[in-house]
Every structure is written in C-alpha cells, then in structure tokens.
C-alpha cells in the first residue's frame, strides 16, 4: 500500500488549499479560528454572535465530558471512538449525509422524483442520529444543514431542523450539554462559503487534537474516520500541509506500521 501511494502523483486543488488555514502545526495553544471576512460581518450581529459563542461553549463542555468519562476511549490500536455503538451512530449520520447529497444531485440532473424520494427518506430524524455520542455528530449535522440551506432547499431544511430540538429533549439526558447545542444549530446563518461551518469545524478539531495524546496520525484518523471529507474542505487536509513530498509519502508507511498493513484504517490514510 505504501509503495502504491508513493507512485501516485500528488495534486492538491485550489479549494483544498484554501481550506488549509491552520496556523502552525503542533501549536495547539494558539487560537485556531482566525479572522475571515467571509463570515466576520455576520458575527457583528449580536444575536448571531451570541448563538455562535453558545454553540462553541457547550460543544467544548461536551468534548471535555466525553473524554473525561471515557466515552471516547481508545482501542487496542490507539484509535478513539471505534466502539460498535459509536460506529452505529456515525453510520446513521453518514447515511443521512450521503442520501441528501445524492438526492440533491438527482434533482440537479433533472430527476426530481428520485431526488425528492431520497430526501424524504434521509430527512427522517431518528434516535440514532440525535442520541449518538460520536464526536462527529454536531459537525456533521451542521454540515448537512449548511448543504441544504446553500442549495436553497428551505422546506427540506425545516423538515430536518424542526424535529431536532424536540428529539434532543426526548432522547438526551437532562445533564447532556447537547440539549443546549442542538437547538442553536438551526439559528445560525448559512452562507455559500460555509464560513461559520468551517470555523466550527476548526474549533472541534482543535478541541480534539488538544485532548488526544499519543500518535498524531492516529488522532487525525480518529477524528476523521473517513477516506475523504464529505463537505467543505475545512482543515481536513491540514495533516499534510507544508510537508515535503518524502514526508507525505512516508505517511502510508507509518499507517501500515501503526494500524496494520492492508487494514481498512491504513487504506483510508
């Protein structure tokens, strides 16, 4: 696998380059969310600023709580959040995201009936989506909302978001900080550049990398748990930013050694 990766030409397109905005690798003590004109004007609105600050605060509480209570414990390979129950929740989120993306693509290609059928199936919010404690839950829900809003699907957006708050109160324990987080998500404005989403994704990645000790490659894979980013590039590719070609080519070798040669996890890396 490592040899195969070494022989592939490495290209990074402009979208990914634009998304890679981490300040300095390994410097997790400095702020990860910098000034960005694409969404700064929105945060001048005190209501939006208050909601976004509330989202960050309670998300941080949720992250600390899950780490301290070993909900996000590591397995024998040193990977976090790989337990069966958490993976079931991630699968539910991924299926929702994939069906919505496929439905929007069908509509765009003129297959409105097929697209609407996919959207109706995908937008049925269930307990698996709301109750899962997987660390990708909140970023993925916000990504899905941003996808619908930027595509002009306001009706479908409301179909998704209206039940979320009620389900959060129904399925989540009274002490769960996500009871405060989930109702805030639909109130955030969505723009085509995904500015607030990218800022939130940066915050979550910073919180994750600050809390996870050990091999940074395993911490990186544990957060993403996917082969490619499914929405805005954000900081998905920051692990490879500013690395020399030989350093990037060494990554799959390290994955083979640390995650098991020809394992699913090594193949994703």
Coordinates of C-alpha atoms in Angstrom, one line a residue:
X1 CA 0.0 0.0 0.0
X2 CA 2.8 2.4 0.9
X3 CA 4.6 1.7 -2.4
X4 CA 1.3 2.2 -4.3
X5 CA 0.8 5.6 -2.7
X6 CA 4.4 6.6 -3.3
X7 CA 4.0 6.2 -7.1
X8 CA 0.8 8.2 -7.3
X9 CA 1.1 11.8 -8.4
X10 CA 0.1 14.2 -5.6
X11 CA -2.2 17.1 -6.5
X12 CA -3.9 19.5 -4.2
X13 CA -6.6 21.6 -5.8
X14 CA -7.3 25.3 -5.1
X15 CA -10.4 24.5 -2.9
X16 CA -8.4 22.3 -0.6
X17 CA -5.5 24.8 -0.4
X18 CA -8.0 27.5 0.5
X19 CA -9.3 25.3 3.3
X20 CA -5.9 24.6 4.8
X21 CA -5.6 27.5 7.2
X22 CA -4.0 26.1 10.3
X23 CA -1.5 28.5 11.8
X24 CA 1.3 26.3 12.9
X25 CA 1.4 22.5 13.1
X26 CA 1.6 21.2 16.6
X27 CA 1.0 24.6 18.1
X28 CA -2.3 23.8 19.7
X29 CA -2.1 26.6 22.4
X30 CA -2.7 29.3 19.8
X31 CA -6.2 30.2 18.5
X32 CA -7.2 28.1 15.5
X33 CA -10.0 30.3 14.3
X34 CA -8.6 33.4 12.6
X35 CA -10.2 36.5 11.2
X36 CA -12.1 35.8 8.0
X37 CA -14.0 38.4 6.0
X38 CA -16.4 35.7 4.6
X39 CA -18.3 35.5 7.8
X40 CA -16.9 38.2 10.1
X41 CA -19.8 40.6 9.2
X42 CA -22.3 38.0 10.3
X43 CA -20.7 37.9 13.7
X44 CA -21.2 41.6 14.0
X45 CA -24.9 40.8 14.6
X46 CA -25.1 40.3 18.4
X47 CA -27.7 37.6 18.2
X48 CA -25.7 35.5 15.8
X49 CA -22.5 36.2 17.8
X50 CA -24.3 35.1 21.0
X51 CA -25.6 31.9 19.4
X52 CA -22.2 31.0 17.9
X53 CA -20.5 31.6 21.2
X54 CA -23.1 29.5 22.9
X55 CA -22.5 26.7 20.4
X56 CA -18.7 26.8 20.9
X57 CA -19.1 26.9 24.7
X58 CA -21.4 23.9 25.1
X59 CA -19.6 21.9 22.4
X60 CA -16.4 22.4 24.4
X61 CA -18.2 21.1 27.5
X62 CA -19.5 18.1 25.5
X63 CA -16.0 17.3 24.3
X64 CA -14.4 17.5 27.7
X65 CA -17.2 15.5 29.3
X66 CA -16.9 12.7 26.7
X67 CA -13.1 12.5 27.2
X68 CA -13.2 12.6 31.0
X69 CA -15.9 9.9 31.2
X70 CA -14.1 7.6 28.7
X71 CA -17.0 7.7 26.2
X72 CA -14.3 8.5 23.6
X73 CA -11.8 6.0 24.8
X74 CA -9.1 4.5 22.6
X75 CA -9.0 0.9 21.4
X76 CA -6.0 -1.5 21.3
X77 CA -4.8 0.1 18.1
X78 CA -4.7 3.5 19.8
X79 CA -7.8 4.8 17.9
X80 CA -10.6 6.7 19.5
X81 CA -14.4 6.3 19.1
X82 CA -14.2 2.9 17.3
X83 CA -16.6 1.1 19.6
X84 CA -19.6 -0.7 18.0
X85 CA -22.2 1.7 19.5
X86 CA -20.4 4.8 18.3
X87 CA -19.9 3.4 14.9
X88 CA -23.6 2.7 14.5
X89 CA -24.3 6.4 15.2
X90 CA -21.6 7.5 12.7
X91 CA -23.1 5.2 10.1
X92 CA -26.6 6.8 10.6
X93 CA -25.1 10.3 10.2
X94 CA -23.1 9.2 7.1
X95 CA -26.2 7.6 5.5
X96 CA -28.2 10.7 6.1
X97 CA -25.5 12.9 4.6
X98 CA -24.9 10.6 1.6
X99 CA -28.6 10.3 0.8
X100 CA -29.1 14.1 1.0
X101 CA -26.1 14.6 -1.3
X102 CA -27.4 12.0 -3.8
X103 CA -30.9 13.5 -3.7
X104 CA -29.7 17.0 -4.4
X105 CA -27.6 15.6 -7.3
X106 CA -30.6 13.8 -8.8
X107 CA -32.7 17.0 -8.6
X108 CA -29.9 18.9 -10.2
X109 CA -29.8 16.4 -13.1
X110 CA -33.5 16.7 -13.7
X111 CA -34.5 13.5 -11.8
X112 CA -36.8 15.4 -9.4
X113 CA -38.9 12.4 -8.4
X114 CA -36.0 10.2 -7.5
X115 CA -34.2 13.1 -5.7
X116 CA -37.3 14.0 -3.6
X117 CA -37.7 10.4 -2.6
X118 CA -34.1 10.2 -1.4
X119 CA -34.5 13.5 0.5
X120 CA -37.8 12.3 2.2
X121 CA -36.0 9.1 3.4
X122 CA -32.9 10.9 4.5
X123 CA -34.7 13.7 6.4
X124 CA -36.4 11.3 8.8
X125 CA -34.6 12.3 12.0
X126 CA -34.4 9.3 14.3
X127 CA -33.0 8.4 17.7
X128 CA -29.7 7.1 16.2
X129 CA -28.9 10.5 14.8
X130 CA -29.8 12.5 17.8
X131 CA -28.7 10.2 20.7
X132 CA -25.3 9.1 19.3
X133 CA -22.3 10.4 21.3
X134 CA -20.0 10.1 18.3
X135 CA -17.7 13.2 18.1
X136 CA -18.7 13.8 14.5
X137 CA -22.4 14.3 15.4
X138 CA -22.6 18.0 15.8
X139 CA -20.2 19.0 12.9
X140 CA -22.0 16.6 10.6
X141 CA -25.4 17.9 11.5
X142 CA -24.2 21.5 10.9
X143 CA -22.7 20.4 7.6
X144 CA -25.9 18.8 6.4
X145 CA -27.9 22.0 7.4
X146 CA -25.4 24.1 5.5
X147 CA -25.7 21.9 2.5
X148 CA -29.5 22.2 2.4
X149 CA -29.5 25.9 3.1
X150 CA -26.9 26.8 0.5
X151 CA -28.8 24.7 -2.1
X152 CA -31.9 26.8 -1.5
X153 CA -33.9 23.8 0.0
X154 CA -35.6 25.8 2.7
X155 CA -38.5 23.4 3.0
X156 CA -36.3 20.4 3.4
X157 CA -34.1 22.4 5.8
X158 CA -37.2 23.0 8.0
X159 CA -38.2 19.3 7.7
X160 CA -34.8 18.4 9.2
X161 CA -34.4 21.1 11.8
X162 CA -37.9 21.4 13.3
X163 CA -37.8 18.0 15.0
X164 CA -34.2 18.2 16.2
X165 CA -34.8 20.3 19.3
X166 CA -37.8 18.2 20.4
X167 CA -35.9 15.0 19.8
X168 CA -32.9 16.3 21.8
X169 CA -35.1 16.9 24.8
X170 CA -36.7 13.5 24.3
X171 CA -33.6 11.3 23.8
X172 CA -30.8 13.1 25.7
X173 CA -30.3 13.1 29.5
X174 CA -31.1 16.3 31.3
X175 CA -27.4 16.9 32.1
X176 CA -26.3 16.5 28.4
X177 CA -24.8 19.7 27.0
X178 CA -26.1 18.8 23.6
X179 CA -29.6 19.8 24.8
X180 CA -28.2 23.3 24.6
X181 CA -26.2 22.8 21.4
X182 CA -28.7 21.2 19.0
X183 CA -31.4 23.9 19.3
X184 CA -28.7 26.5 18.4
X185 CA -27.7 24.9 15.1
X186 CA -30.8 25.9 13.0
X187 CA -30.4 29.6 14.2
X188 CA -27.0 30.0 12.6
X189 CA -27.0 31.8 9.2
X190 CA -25.6 29.7 6.3
X191 CA -23.5 31.1 3.5
X192 CA -22.3 29.5 0.3
X193 CA -18.7 29.8 1.5
X194 CA -19.6 27.8 4.7
X195 CA -17.7 30.3 6.9
X196 CA -19.4 29.5 10.2
X197 CA -19.3 25.8 9.5
X198 CA -15.5 25.9 8.7
X199 CA -14.9 28.0 11.9
X200 CA -16.9 25.5 13.9
X201 CA -15.1 22.5 12.3
X202 CA -11.8 24.2 13.2
X203 CA -12.9 24.6 16.8
X204 CA -13.8 20.9 17.0
X205 CA -10.6 19.7 15.5
X206 CA -8.6 22.0 17.9
X207 CA -10.5 20.6 20.9
X208 CA -9.9 17.1 19.7
X209 CA -6.2 17.4 19.0
X210 CA -5.7 19.2 22.3
X211 CA -7.3 16.3 24.2
X212 CA -5.8 13.3 22.4
X213 CA -2.4 12.2 23.4
X214 CA 0.0 9.9 21.5
X215 CA 0.4 9.4 17.8
X216 CA -0.8 12.4 15.8
X217 CA -1.6 10.2 12.8
X218 CA -3.9 8.1 14.9
X219 CA -5.5 11.1 16.4
X220 CA -6.0 12.6 12.9
X221 CA -7.6 9.4 11.6
X222 CA -9.7 9.0 14.8
X223 CA -11.3 12.4 14.2
X224 CA -12.0 12.0 10.5
X225 CA -12.8 8.3 10.3
X226 CA -13.4 8.7 6.6
X227 CA -11.5 8.5 3.4
X228 CA -12.3 11.9 2.1
X229 CA -14.1 15.0 3.5
X230 CA -17.8 15.0 2.6
X231 CA -18.4 18.7 2.6
X232 CA -16.2 21.8 2.7
X233 CA -12.5 21.0 2.9
X234 CA -12.1 23.0 6.1
X235 CA -9.0 21.7 7.9
X236 CA -9.4 18.1 6.7
X237 CA -6.0 18.1 4.8
X238 CA -4.0 20.1 7.4
X239 CA -2.2 16.9 8.5
X240 CA -0.3 17.1 5.1
X241 CA 0.1 20.9 4.9
X242 CA 3.7 22.2 4.3
X243 CA 5.1 18.7 4.4
X244 CA 7.8 17.8 1.9
X245 CA 7.0 15.1 -0.7
X246 CA 9.0 12.5 1.0
X247 CA 7.3 13.2 4.3
X248 CA 3.9 12.8 2.7
X249 CA 5.0 9.6 1.1
X250 CA 6.1 8.3 4.4
X251 CA 2.6 8.7 5.9
X252 CA 1.2 5.5 4.4
X253 CA 4.2 3.6 5.6
X254 CA 3.6 4.8 9.1
X255 CA 0.0 3.9 8.8
X256 CA 0.9 0.3 7.7
X257 CA 3.2 0.0 10.8
X258 CA 0.8 1.7 13.3
X259 CA -2.6 0.5 12.1
X260 CA -1.8 -2.9 10.5
X261 CA -0.7 -3.4 6.9
X262 CA -3.6 -3.5 4.5
X263 CA -6.1 -2.7 7.2
X264 CA -9.1 -0.6 6.5
X265 CA -7.7 2.2 8.6
X266 CA -4.3 2.2 6.9
X267 CA -6.0 2.1 3.4
X268 CA -8.1 5.2 4.3
X269 CA -4.9 7.1 5.3

